[in-house]
Tab-separated table of C-alpha atoms in Angstrom:
chain	number	residue	atom	x	y	z
A	1	MET	CA	-15.101	4.812	8.076
A	2	ILE	CA	-13.148	6.501	10.854
A	3	ARG	CA	-12.468	4.959	14.269
A	4	VAL	CA	-10.475	6.669	17.028
A	5	GLN	CA	-10.119	4.398	20.024
A	6	ALA	CA	-8.045	3.525	23.085
A	7	GLU	CA	-8.631	-0.224	22.639
A	8	ALA	CA	-6.107	-2.448	20.885
A	9	PHE	CA	-7.177	-3.921	17.534
A	10	ASP	CA	-6.039	-6.702	15.191
A	11	PRO	CA	-5.331	-5.270	11.725
A	12	GLY	CA	-5.695	-8.703	10.098
A	13	ARG	CA	-9.131	-9.214	11.600
A	14	GLU	CA	-10.184	-5.681	10.617
A	15	LEU	CA	-9.045	-6.330	7.042
A	16	SER	CA	-10.974	-9.605	6.894
A	17	ARG	CA	-14.117	-7.675	7.874
A	18	PHE	CA	-13.362	-4.807	5.511
A	19	ALA	CA	-14.608	-5.763	2.057
A	20	ALA	CA	-16.147	-9.012	3.393
A	21	GLY	CA	-19.122	-10.180	1.363
A	22	ARG	CA	-18.403	-7.799	-1.512
A	23	SER	CA	-17.497	-9.101	-4.943
A	24	ASP	CA	-17.281	-5.766	-6.776
A	25	ILE	CA	-13.876	-4.903	-5.295
A	26	GLY	CA	-10.770	-5.858	-7.250
A	27	ALA	CA	-8.121	-4.348	-5.005
A	28	VAL	CA	-7.570	-3.723	-1.302
A	29	ALA	CA	-4.502	-1.852	-0.059
A	30	SER	CA	-3.600	-1.425	3.581
A	31	PHE	CA	-1.052	0.190	5.827
A	32	THR	CA	-0.430	-0.647	9.467
A	33	GLY	CA	1.778	1.481	11.706
A	34	LEU	CA	3.158	-0.254	14.802
A	35	VAL	CA	5.067	0.718	17.905
A	36	ARG	CA	8.751	-0.110	17.378
A	37	ASP	CA	10.992	-1.323	20.173
A	38	SER	CA	13.728	1.177	19.327
A	39	HIS	CA	14.084	4.649	17.846
A	40	ARG	CA	17.378	6.307	16.909
A	41	GLY	CA	19.230	3.607	18.799
A	42	GLU	CA	17.294	4.048	22.044
A	43	ARG	CA	15.086	1.332	23.465
A	44	ILE	CA	11.353	2.121	23.559
A	45	LEU	CA	9.526	0.684	26.564
A	46	ALA	CA	6.123	2.101	25.683
A	47	MET	CA	4.482	4.827	23.651
A	48	THR	CA	1.642	7.143	24.657
A	49	LEU	CA	-0.384	8.910	22.018
A	50	GLU	CA	-2.127	12.097	23.056
A	51	HIS	CA	-4.772	13.448	20.723
A	52	TYR	CA	-7.300	16.263	20.402
A	53	PRO	CA	-10.717	14.610	20.811
A	54	GLY	CA	-13.198	16.087	18.391
A	55	MET	CA	-10.623	17.654	16.098
A	56	THR	CA	-9.047	14.225	15.491
A	57	GLU	CA	-12.265	12.717	14.126
A	58	ARG	CA	-12.982	15.875	12.147
A	59	GLU	CA	-9.533	15.912	10.493
A	60	LEU	CA	-9.581	12.192	9.731
A	61	GLU	CA	-13.018	12.514	8.159
A	62	ARG	CA	-11.810	15.432	6.088
A	63	ILE	CA	-8.766	13.488	4.899
A	64	GLU	CA	-10.894	10.430	4.081
A	65	ALA	CA	-13.361	12.605	2.131
A	66	GLU	CA	-10.457	14.121	0.192
A	67	ALA	CA	-9.165	10.631	-0.727
A	68	ARG	CA	-12.607	9.521	-1.861
A	69	GLN	CA	-12.907	12.600	-4.026
A	70	ARG	CA	-9.502	12.062	-5.648
A	71	TRP	CA	-9.731	8.299	-6.251
A	72	PRO	CA	-12.616	5.981	-7.222
A	73	LEU	CA	-12.779	4.117	-3.911
A	74	ASP	CA	-15.464	1.598	-3.036
A	75	ASP	CA	-14.633	1.799	0.634
A	76	SER	CA	-12.048	3.133	3.065
A	77	LEU	CA	-11.206	2.633	6.714
A	78	VAL	CA	-8.992	4.506	9.169
A	79	ILE	CA	-8.488	3.184	12.704
A	80	HIS	CA	-6.180	5.163	15.001
A	81	ARG	CA	-5.458	4.418	18.632
A	82	TYR	CA	-4.635	6.851	21.412
A	83	GLY	CA	-3.344	6.234	24.939
A	84	ARG	CA	-0.518	3.969	26.041
A	85	MET	CA	0.710	1.040	23.968
A	86	LEU	CA	3.639	-1.376	23.896
A	87	PRO	CA	6.180	-2.257	21.187
A	88	GLY	CA	4.623	-4.500	18.541
A	89	GLU	CA	1.136	-3.068	19.041
A	90	PRO	CA	-0.637	-1.499	16.055
A	91	ILE	CA	-1.178	2.257	16.259
A	92	VAL	CA	-2.948	2.898	12.979
A	93	LEU	CA	-4.602	0.979	10.159
A	94	VAL	CA	-5.556	2.517	6.838
A	95	ALA	CA	-7.354	0.384	4.242
A	96	THR	CA	-8.728	1.285	0.829
A	97	ALA	CA	-10.807	-0.694	-1.643
A	98	SER	CA	-11.224	0.005	-5.329
A	99	ALA	CA	-11.896	-1.721	-8.607
A	100	HIS	CA	-8.357	-0.733	-9.555
A	101	ARG	CA	-4.959	-1.417	-8.053
A	102	ALA	CA	-3.359	1.998	-8.532
A	103	ALA	CA	-6.330	3.801	-6.953
A	104	ALA	CA	-6.236	1.585	-3.855
A	105	LEU	CA	-2.456	1.841	-3.422
A	106	ASP	CA	-2.187	5.570	-4.102
A	107	ALA	CA	-5.146	6.457	-1.882
A	108	CYS	CA	-3.667	4.374	0.944
A	109	ALA	CA	-0.299	6.173	0.710
A	110	PHE	CA	-2.087	9.538	0.470
A	111	LEU	CA	-4.210	8.853	3.566
A	112	MET	CA	-1.107	7.980	5.581
A	113	ASP	CA	0.866	10.985	4.345
A	114	TRP	CA	-1.922	13.430	5.153
A	115	LEU	CA	-2.730	11.739	8.457
A	116	LYS	CA	0.944	12.085	9.452
A	117	THR	CA	0.885	15.867	8.948
A	118	LYS	CA	-2.724	16.850	9.734
A	119	ALA	CA	-4.289	14.508	12.299
A	120	PRO	CA	-3.739	15.928	15.821
A	121	PHE	CA	-1.819	13.110	17.499
A	122	TRP	CA	1.400	13.450	19.484
A	123	LYS	CA	3.675	10.571	20.427
A	124	CYS	CA	5.473	10.444	23.752
A	125	GLU	CA	8.086	7.681	24.078
A	126	GLU	CA	9.052	5.986	27.320
A	127	THR	CA	12.732	5.062	27.207
A	128	PRO	CA	15.236	3.916	29.859
A	129	SER	CA	16.386	7.552	30.072
A	130	GLY	CA	12.904	8.994	30.542
A	131	GLU	CA	9.968	10.275	28.515
A	132	HIS	CA	10.443	12.151	25.257
A	133	TRP	CA	7.958	13.795	22.936
A	134	VAL	CA	8.695	12.607	19.409
A	135	GLU	CA	9.715	15.380	17.025
A	136	ALA	CA	7.978	15.766	13.679
A	137	ARG	CA	10.041	14.907	10.619
A	138	GLU	CA	10.553	17.159	7.647
A	139	SER	CA	10.305	14.100	5.423
A	140	ASP	CA	6.650	13.776	6.493
A	141	ASP	CA	5.928	17.300	5.253
A	142	ARG	CA	7.598	16.490	1.940
A	143	ALA	CA	5.648	13.241	1.624
A	144	ALA	CA	2.348	15.062	2.209
A	145	ALA	CA	3.260	17.863	-0.208
A	146	ARG	CA	3.615	15.518	-3.194
A	147	TRP	CA	-0.146	14.894	-3.417
B	1	MET	CA	-12.377	32.118	24.998
B	2	ARG	CA	-11.107	28.659	25.794
B	3	ILE	CA	-7.406	28.123	25.116
B	4	ARG	CA	-6.043	24.565	25.001
B	5	TYR	CA	-2.473	23.280	24.943
B	6	PHE	CA	-1.287	19.876	23.755
B	7	ALA	CA	1.823	17.676	24.062
B	8	TRP	CA	4.893	19.477	25.444
B	9	LEU	CA	3.232	22.902	25.205
B	10	LYS	CA	1.305	21.920	28.350
B	11	GLN	CA	4.629	21.838	30.168
B	12	ARG	CA	5.527	25.272	28.800
B	13	THR	CA	2.321	26.910	30.010
B	14	GLY	CA	1.792	24.764	33.091
B	15	CYS	CA	-1.816	24.160	32.088
B	16	VAL	CA	-3.952	21.997	29.833
B	17	GLU	CA	-6.513	24.710	29.183
B	18	GLU	CA	-7.557	28.130	30.387
B	19	GLU	CA	-10.625	30.324	29.969
B	20	LEU	CA	-9.697	33.914	29.045
B	21	ASP	CA	-11.558	37.151	28.350
B	22	LEU	CA	-9.439	38.611	25.589
B	23	PRO	CA	-8.990	42.368	25.066
B	24	ALA	CA	-10.768	43.595	21.936
B	25	GLU	CA	-7.481	44.325	20.128
B	26	ILE	CA	-6.637	40.592	19.926
B	27	GLU	CA	-7.964	39.980	16.407
B	28	THR	CA	-5.784	37.233	14.905
B	29	VAL	CA	-3.993	34.049	15.917
B	30	ALA	CA	-0.692	35.978	15.797
B	31	ASP	CA	-2.116	38.605	18.194
B	32	LEU	CA	-3.192	35.821	20.553
B	33	VAL	CA	0.251	34.158	20.449
B	34	THR	CA	1.852	37.455	21.519
B	35	TYR	CA	-0.724	37.961	24.268
B	36	LEU	CA	-0.284	34.409	25.619
B	37	GLY	CA	3.499	34.817	25.457
B	38	GLU	CA	3.198	37.610	28.026
B	39	ARG	CA	1.319	35.274	30.384
B	40	HIS	CA	3.642	32.312	29.753
B	41	PRO	CA	7.274	33.248	28.975
B	42	ARG	CA	8.185	29.671	28.065
B	43	PHE	CA	5.302	29.590	25.583
B	44	ALA	CA	6.714	32.778	24.010
B	45	GLU	CA	10.089	31.086	23.741
B	46	ALA	CA	8.568	28.086	21.906
B	47	ALA	CA	6.436	30.307	19.684
B	48	SER	CA	9.494	32.280	18.557
B	49	GLY	CA	10.756	29.206	16.677
B	50	ARG	CA	9.437	29.008	13.141
B	51	GLY	CA	6.723	26.372	12.649
B	52	VAL	CA	7.202	24.948	16.146
B	53	VAL	CA	3.827	26.035	17.499
B	54	ARG	CA	0.759	25.218	15.425
B	55	CYS	CA	-2.782	26.436	15.983
B	56	ALA	CA	-6.355	25.278	15.470
B	57	VAL	CA	-9.356	27.605	15.739
B	58	ASP	CA	-12.540	25.759	16.650
B	59	GLN	CA	-10.799	22.469	15.821
B	60	THR	CA	-9.634	23.478	12.347
B	61	HIS	CA	-5.973	24.111	11.462
B	62	ALA	CA	-5.373	27.889	11.313
B	63	GLU	CA	-2.559	30.137	10.082
B	64	PRO	CA	-1.178	33.041	12.172
B	65	THR	CA	-3.198	35.459	10.032
B	66	ALA	CA	-6.511	33.677	10.765
B	67	ARG	CA	-9.096	35.897	12.520
B	68	LEU	CA	-10.536	34.954	15.881
B	69	ALA	CA	-13.923	36.715	15.647
B	70	GLY	CA	-16.618	34.356	16.895
B	71	ALA	CA	-14.173	31.591	17.865
B	72	ARG	CA	-14.966	29.618	21.013
B	73	GLU	CA	-11.900	27.392	21.291
B	74	VAL	CA	-8.312	27.964	20.199
B	75	ALA	CA	-5.692	25.223	20.565
B	76	PHE	CA	-1.893	25.342	20.371
B	77	PHE	CA	0.303	22.314	19.762
B	78	PRO	CA	3.604	21.190	18.230
B	79	PRO	CA	3.681	19.626	14.739
B	80	VAL	CA	1.691	16.387	14.816
B	81	THR	CA	3.429	12.997	15.081
B	82	GLY	CA	0.666	10.401	14.779
B	83	GLY	CA	0.511	7.343	12.555
C	1	MET	CA	8.404	-15.631	1.335
C	2	ILE	CA	6.715	-16.865	-1.827
C	3	ARG	CA	3.681	-19.145	-1.914
C	4	VAL	CA	2.010	-20.346	-5.113
C	5	GLN	CA	-1.045	-22.427	-4.325
C	6	ALA	CA	-4.427	-23.651	-5.556
C	7	GLU	CA	-6.006	-23.386	-2.091
C	8	ALA	CA	-8.022	-20.357	-1.029
C	9	PHE	CA	-6.505	-18.162	1.679
C	10	ASP	CA	-7.656	-15.413	4.040
C	11	PRO	CA	-5.523	-12.279	3.537
C	12	GLY	CA	-6.478	-10.945	7.001
C	13	ARG	CA	-5.321	-14.111	8.705
C	14	GLU	CA	-2.107	-14.149	6.651
C	15	LEU	CA	-1.420	-10.549	7.645
C	16	SER	CA	-2.004	-11.336	11.313
C	17	ARG	CA	0.644	-14.065	11.031
C	18	PHE	CA	3.009	-11.890	9.027
C	19	ALA	CA	5.008	-9.765	11.447
C	20	ALA	CA	3.425	-11.518	14.458
C	21	GLY	CA	5.682	-11.505	17.504
C	22	ARG	CA	8.054	-8.909	16.036
C	23	SER	CA	8.451	-5.507	17.639
C	24	ASP	CA	11.162	-4.114	15.353
C	25	ILE	CA	8.746	-3.400	12.514
C	26	GLY	CA	7.176	0.052	12.297
C	27	ALA	CA	5.230	-0.334	9.089
C	28	VAL	CA	3.373	-3.075	7.223
C	29	ALA	CA	1.861	-2.436	3.793
C	30	SER	CA	-0.315	-4.905	1.930
C	31	PHE	CA	-2.143	-5.362	-1.318
C	32	THR	CA	-4.858	-7.914	-2.018
C	33	GLY	CA	-6.167	-8.591	-5.516
C	34	LEU	CA	-9.625	-10.194	-5.691
C	35	VAL	CA	-11.859	-11.686	-8.372
C	36	ARG	CA	-14.445	-9.067	-9.386
C	37	ASP	CA	-17.979	-9.979	-10.359
C	38	SER	CA	-17.880	-7.879	-13.519
C	39	HIS	CA	-15.358	-6.712	-16.093
C	40	ARG	CA	-16.022	-4.156	-18.833
C	41	GLY	CA	-19.724	-4.425	-18.127
C	42	GLU	CA	-19.876	-8.208	-18.461
C	43	ARG	CA	-20.745	-10.473	-15.550
C	44	ILE	CA	-17.945	-12.758	-14.337
C	45	LEU	CA	-19.128	-16.154	-13.121
C	46	ALA	CA	-15.656	-17.493	-12.303
C	47	MET	CA	-12.009	-16.964	-13.100
C	48	THR	CA	-9.355	-19.582	-13.841
C	49	LEU	CA	-5.691	-18.716	-13.480
C	50	GLU	CA	-3.262	-20.787	-15.495
C	51	HIS	CA	0.402	-20.504	-14.577
C	52	TYR	CA	3.805	-21.895	-15.496
C	53	PRO	CA	4.840	-24.095	-12.567
C	54	GLY	CA	8.494	-23.655	-11.790
C	55	MET	CA	8.912	-20.407	-13.695
C	56	THR	CA	6.227	-18.774	-11.523
C	57	GLU	CA	8.111	-19.427	-8.287
C	58	ARG	CA	11.383	-18.440	-9.897
C	59	GLU	CA	10.028	-15.105	-11.187
C	60	LEU	CA	8.286	-14.265	-7.916
C	61	GLU	CA	11.478	-14.990	-5.989
C	62	ARG	CA	13.441	-12.822	-8.375
C	63	ILE	CA	10.951	-9.957	-7.962
C	64	GLU	CA	10.977	-10.321	-4.174
C	65	ALA	CA	14.802	-10.311	-4.124
C	66	GLU	CA	14.772	-7.148	-6.262
C	67	ALA	CA	12.400	-5.414	-3.815
C	68	ARG	CA	14.547	-6.414	-0.847
C	69	GLN	CA	17.602	-5.022	-2.559
C	70	ARG	CA	15.919	-1.702	-3.370
C	71	TRP	CA	14.201	-1.087	-0.018
C	72	PRO	CA	15.205	-1.813	3.592
C	73	LEU	CA	12.568	-4.471	4.222
C	74	ASP	CA	12.386	-6.563	7.385
C	75	ASP	CA	10.111	-9.090	5.718
C	76	SER	CA	8.002	-9.671	2.629
C	77	LEU	CA	5.329	-12.117	1.544
C	78	VAL	CA	3.757	-12.956	-1.799
C	79	ILE	CA	0.884	-15.456	-2.019
C	80	HIS	CA	-0.608	-16.106	-5.461
C	81	ARG	CA	-3.332	-18.596	-6.297
C	82	TYR	CA	-3.847	-20.546	-9.496
C	83	GLY	CA	-6.806	-22.631	-10.681
C	84	ARG	CA	-10.500	-21.764	-10.576
C	85	MET	CA	-11.931	-19.155	-8.211
C	86	LEU	CA	-15.182	-17.261	-7.697
C	87	PRO	CA	-15.965	-13.529	-7.467
C	88	GLY	CA	-14.934	-12.120	-4.095
C	89	GLU	CA	-12.111	-14.642	-3.633
C	90	PRO	CA	-8.560	-13.330	-3.155
C	91	ILE	CA	-6.128	-14.058	-5.997
C	92	VAL	CA	-2.976	-12.460	-4.664
C	93	LEU	CA	-1.603	-10.995	-1.444
C	94	VAL	CA	1.577	-8.948	-1.240
C	95	ALA	CA	2.804	-7.731	2.150
C	96	THR	CA	5.939	-5.814	3.107
C	97	ALA	CA	7.365	-4.859	6.490
C	98	SER	CA	9.894	-2.162	7.205
C	99	ALA	CA	10.974	0.243	9.904
C	100	HIS	CA	9.763	2.988	7.594
C	101	ARG	CA	6.428	3.784	6.010
C	102	ALA	CA	7.628	4.861	2.563
C	103	ALA	CA	9.772	1.734	2.134
C	104	ALA	CA	6.870	-0.579	2.988
C	105	LEU	CA	4.368	1.240	0.743
C	106	ASP	CA	6.702	1.697	-2.230
C	107	ALA	CA	7.994	-1.878	-2.103
C	108	CYS	CA	4.409	-3.182	-1.969
C	109	ALA	CA	3.412	-1.165	-5.057
C	110	PHE	CA	6.629	-2.229	-6.823
C	111	LEU	CA	6.028	-5.933	-6.104
C	112	MET	CA	2.502	-5.712	-7.545
C	113	ASP	CA	3.608	-3.768	-10.626
C	114	TRP	CA	6.399	-6.206	-11.441
C	115	LEU	CA	4.278	-9.254	-10.628
C	116	LYS	CA	1.617	-7.954	-13.044
C	117	THR	CA	4.087	-7.831	-15.945
C	118	LYS	CA	6.577	-10.620	-15.155
C	119	ALA	CA	4.933	-13.449	-13.232
C	120	PRO	CA	3.638	-16.081	-15.685
C	121	PHE	CA	-0.078	-16.167	-14.856
C	122	TRP	CA	-2.935	-15.932	-17.329
C	123	LYS	CA	-6.540	-15.202	-16.411
C	124	CYS	CA	-9.437	-16.855	-18.190
C	125	GLU	CA	-12.867	-15.415	-17.350
C	126	GLU	CA	-16.114	-17.394	-17.403
C	127	THR	CA	-18.956	-15.117	-18.477
C	128	PRO	CA	-22.562	-15.745	-19.565
C	129	SER	CA	-21.309	-15.510	-23.179
C	130	GLY	CA	-18.469	-17.992	-22.732
C	131	GLU	CA	-14.824	-18.124	-21.700
C	132	HIS	CA	-12.398	-15.323	-22.521
C	133	TRP	CA	-8.673	-14.983	-21.915
C	134	VAL	CA	-8.070	-11.601	-20.293
C	135	GLU	CA	-5.916	-9.270	-22.374
C	136	ALA	CA	-2.896	-7.571	-20.849
C	137	ARG	CA	-3.180	-3.839	-20.276
C	138	GLU	CA	-0.711	-1.266	-21.494
C	139	SER	CA	-1.208	0.602	-18.227
C	140	ASP	CA	0.414	-2.352	-16.439
C	141	ASP	CA	3.545	-1.997	-18.568
C	142	ARG	CA	3.649	1.717	-17.798
C	143	ALA	CA	3.205	1.059	-14.077
C	144	ALA	CA	6.081	-1.441	-14.062
C	145	ALA	CA	8.336	0.864	-16.093
C	146	ARG	CA	8.244	3.656	-13.500
C	147	TRP	CA	10.418	1.707	-11.034
D	1	MET	CA	13.941	-29.608	-27.137
D	2	ARG	CA	10.717	-29.310	-25.222
D	3	ILE	CA	8.383	-26.578	-26.467
D	4	ARG	CA	5.491	-25.460	-24.217
D	5	TYR	CA	2.493	-23.261	-24.948
D	6	PHE	CA	0.349	-21.399	-22.440
D	7	ALA	CA	-3.065	-19.691	-22.307
D	8	TRP	CA	-4.688	-19.156	-25.725
D	9	LEU	CA	-1.522	-20.151	-27.597
D	10	LYS	CA	-2.430	-23.768	-26.774
D	11	GLN	CA	-5.535	-23.317	-28.908
D	12	ARG	CA	-3.434	-21.899	-31.747
D	13	THR	CA	-1.041	-24.864	-31.822
D	14	GLY	CA	-3.486	-27.525	-30.712
D	15	CYS	CA	-1.008	-28.756	-28.094
D	16	VAL	CA	0.245	-28.012	-24.594
D	17	GLU	CA	3.780	-29.132	-25.329
D	18	GLU	CA	5.827	-30.934	-27.937
D	19	GLU	CA	9.279	-32.524	-28.046
D	20	LEU	CA	11.225	-31.449	-31.148
D	21	ASP	CA	14.641	-32.179	-32.633
D	22	LEU	CA	15.509	-28.799	-34.069
D	23	PRO	CA	17.664	-28.365	-37.197
D	24	ALA	CA	21.100	-26.929	-36.363
D	25	GLU	CA	20.320	-23.626	-38.080
D	26	ILE	CA	17.717	-22.714	-35.433
D	27	GLU	CA	19.955	-20.591	-33.230
D	28	THR	CA	17.739	-17.915	-31.662
D	29	VAL	CA	14.228	-17.493	-30.290
D	30	ALA	CA	13.296	-15.620	-33.459
D	31	ASP	CA	14.509	-18.567	-35.600
D	32	LEU	CA	12.409	-20.926	-33.490
D	33	VAL	CA	9.309	-18.748	-33.840
D	34	THR	CA	9.661	-18.893	-37.633
D	35	TYR	CA	10.210	-22.662	-37.535
D	36	LEU	CA	7.191	-23.265	-35.279
D	37	GLY	CA	5.110	-20.954	-37.472
D	38	GLU	CA	5.601	-23.410	-40.340
D	39	ARG	CA	4.269	-26.276	-38.197
D	40	HIS	CA	1.378	-24.205	-36.779
D	41	PRO	CA	-0.009	-21.552	-39.151
D	42	ARG	CA	-2.213	-20.063	-36.441
D	43	PHE	CA	0.843	-19.699	-34.178
D	44	ALA	CA	2.585	-17.816	-37.012
D	45	GLU	CA	-0.439	-15.542	-37.275
D	46	ALA	CA	-0.263	-14.733	-33.533
D	47	ALA	CA	3.522	-14.301	-33.601
D	48	SER	CA	3.257	-11.755	-36.427
D	49	GLY	CA	1.587	-9.281	-34.014
D	50	ARG	CA	4.121	-7.160	-32.176
D	51	GLY	CA	4.548	-8.148	-28.516
D	52	VAL	CA	1.670	-10.637	-28.632
D	53	VAL	CA	3.790	-13.756	-28.193
D	54	ARG	CA	6.335	-13.767	-25.374
D	55	CYS	CA	9.024	-16.352	-24.757
D	56	ALA	CA	10.896	-17.940	-21.872
D	57	VAL	CA	14.031	-20.029	-22.308
D	58	ASP	CA	14.552	-22.494	-19.453
D	59	GLN	CA	11.959	-20.602	-17.425
D	60	THR	CA	13.522	-17.171	-17.824
D	61	HIS	CA	11.988	-14.380	-19.920
D	62	ALA	CA	13.859	-14.143	-23.242
D	63	GLU	CA	13.981	-11.673	-26.138
D	64	PRO	CA	13.722	-12.762	-29.801
D	65	THR	CA	17.497	-12.353	-30.123
D	66	ALA	CA	18.224	-14.744	-27.240
D	67	ARG	CA	20.279	-17.808	-28.208
D	68	LEU	CA	18.968	-21.325	-27.714
D	69	ALA	CA	22.298	-23.191	-27.359
D	70	GLY	CA	21.999	-25.618	-24.447
D	71	ALA	CA	18.356	-24.818	-23.733
D	72	ARG	CA	16.147	-27.706	-22.650
D	73	GLU	CA	12.749	-26.016	-22.496
D	74	VAL	CA	11.325	-23.080	-24.423
D	75	ALA	CA	7.880	-21.687	-23.633
D	76	PHE	CA	5.613	-19.353	-25.589
D	77	PHE	CA	2.759	-17.378	-24.062
D	78	PRO	CA	0.760	-14.163	-24.369
D	79	PRO	CA	1.563	-11.173	-22.113
D	80	VAL	CA	0.926	-12.187	-18.500
D	81	THR	CA	-2.288	-11.170	-16.701
D	82	GLY	CA	-1.880	-12.344	-13.108
D	83	GLY	CA	-2.423	-10.410	-9.913
């Protein structure tokens, strides 16, 4: 399932719901990305995520479908926020469920790597010296290319 | 055709979106980038850097060689930084 | 932190506590292993985990220390149950926190792979045809050897 | 020396643990496996399979060549299956 929302969420509570009441799942992997209070030595006061409504959901659904084709997943979940958020707040949660450990862990890493290079989100940091758009990292392209 | 700009490209063009009637000779994404660069010099400057300006045609990632025939919405944006 | 316990736990709640109140963490990865209701086509009624008290804690601490030496982790957590549990119940939770996504995800996978081959736990399944000790899998040795 | 057995090895020896005074010539884990095999034929049977019986000396994984000098507790068990 894909959720793109402005509202804050609690990854722990989402994970408790995910896979609740199912006894056919042997493994659940998750990744949570959070706003950090500093970046390259500069203090981060807040972070605003812009996105491309419509294309965001479409890309995330495509990425999720790709994961479910590559690995035997029983379930998967991607929640991504947009708008303004403060240090410590979760930005993204990816969770995967499978009968098998490697499938859950690999699919979770894959979903994050592809999301990082394909989902149309852009981070703008508020720092004491002003607002800066975050630059994409080459390491993210390399991480996505390994799959 | 509706052209949309995201993140810092909005500051380069001074607009979030614009509705344009394109000349018939604009056939590909690359053609459109050149055409828009004439309207917005600071967009041209950004687009001259390799891989700095990305494109989506009707909300699907598109290469410079992608054709525009039938497209309703084309978006330009820097490399994504979500997650 | 290492916890070896007979009591059930809620992985979502544990994850909410883990990293709570910290804003220096950019990434949290987790893995939860649960009791499945079937194994190789046979129905599982319950699962009992025997362990080696003392050695279990020692091995888990050693594995955690190894992960924290290999990756720049801000925090890590391993909870492992022993005793009898029912399908759907969590057996193990591993969580890792780091400034960076790859460190959190890799360290989480590493902790599970090493735990699976080094931590002294043994699963005994209750099935309609009786009790069976679960056999170790070669794929677990291969998974642990890649690190 | 205290000898402990885990999982299905308990069924092979008929005991969870035993306290033994070992002859001086029992110097390594491999020596001890042979010695215990004489006490428990079904343990010997299991130990003859490669990699089926694992050992820990004073709660640390140990190879067959590991020495027992000074050890207080030696445990035998099948490959672990936690997680």
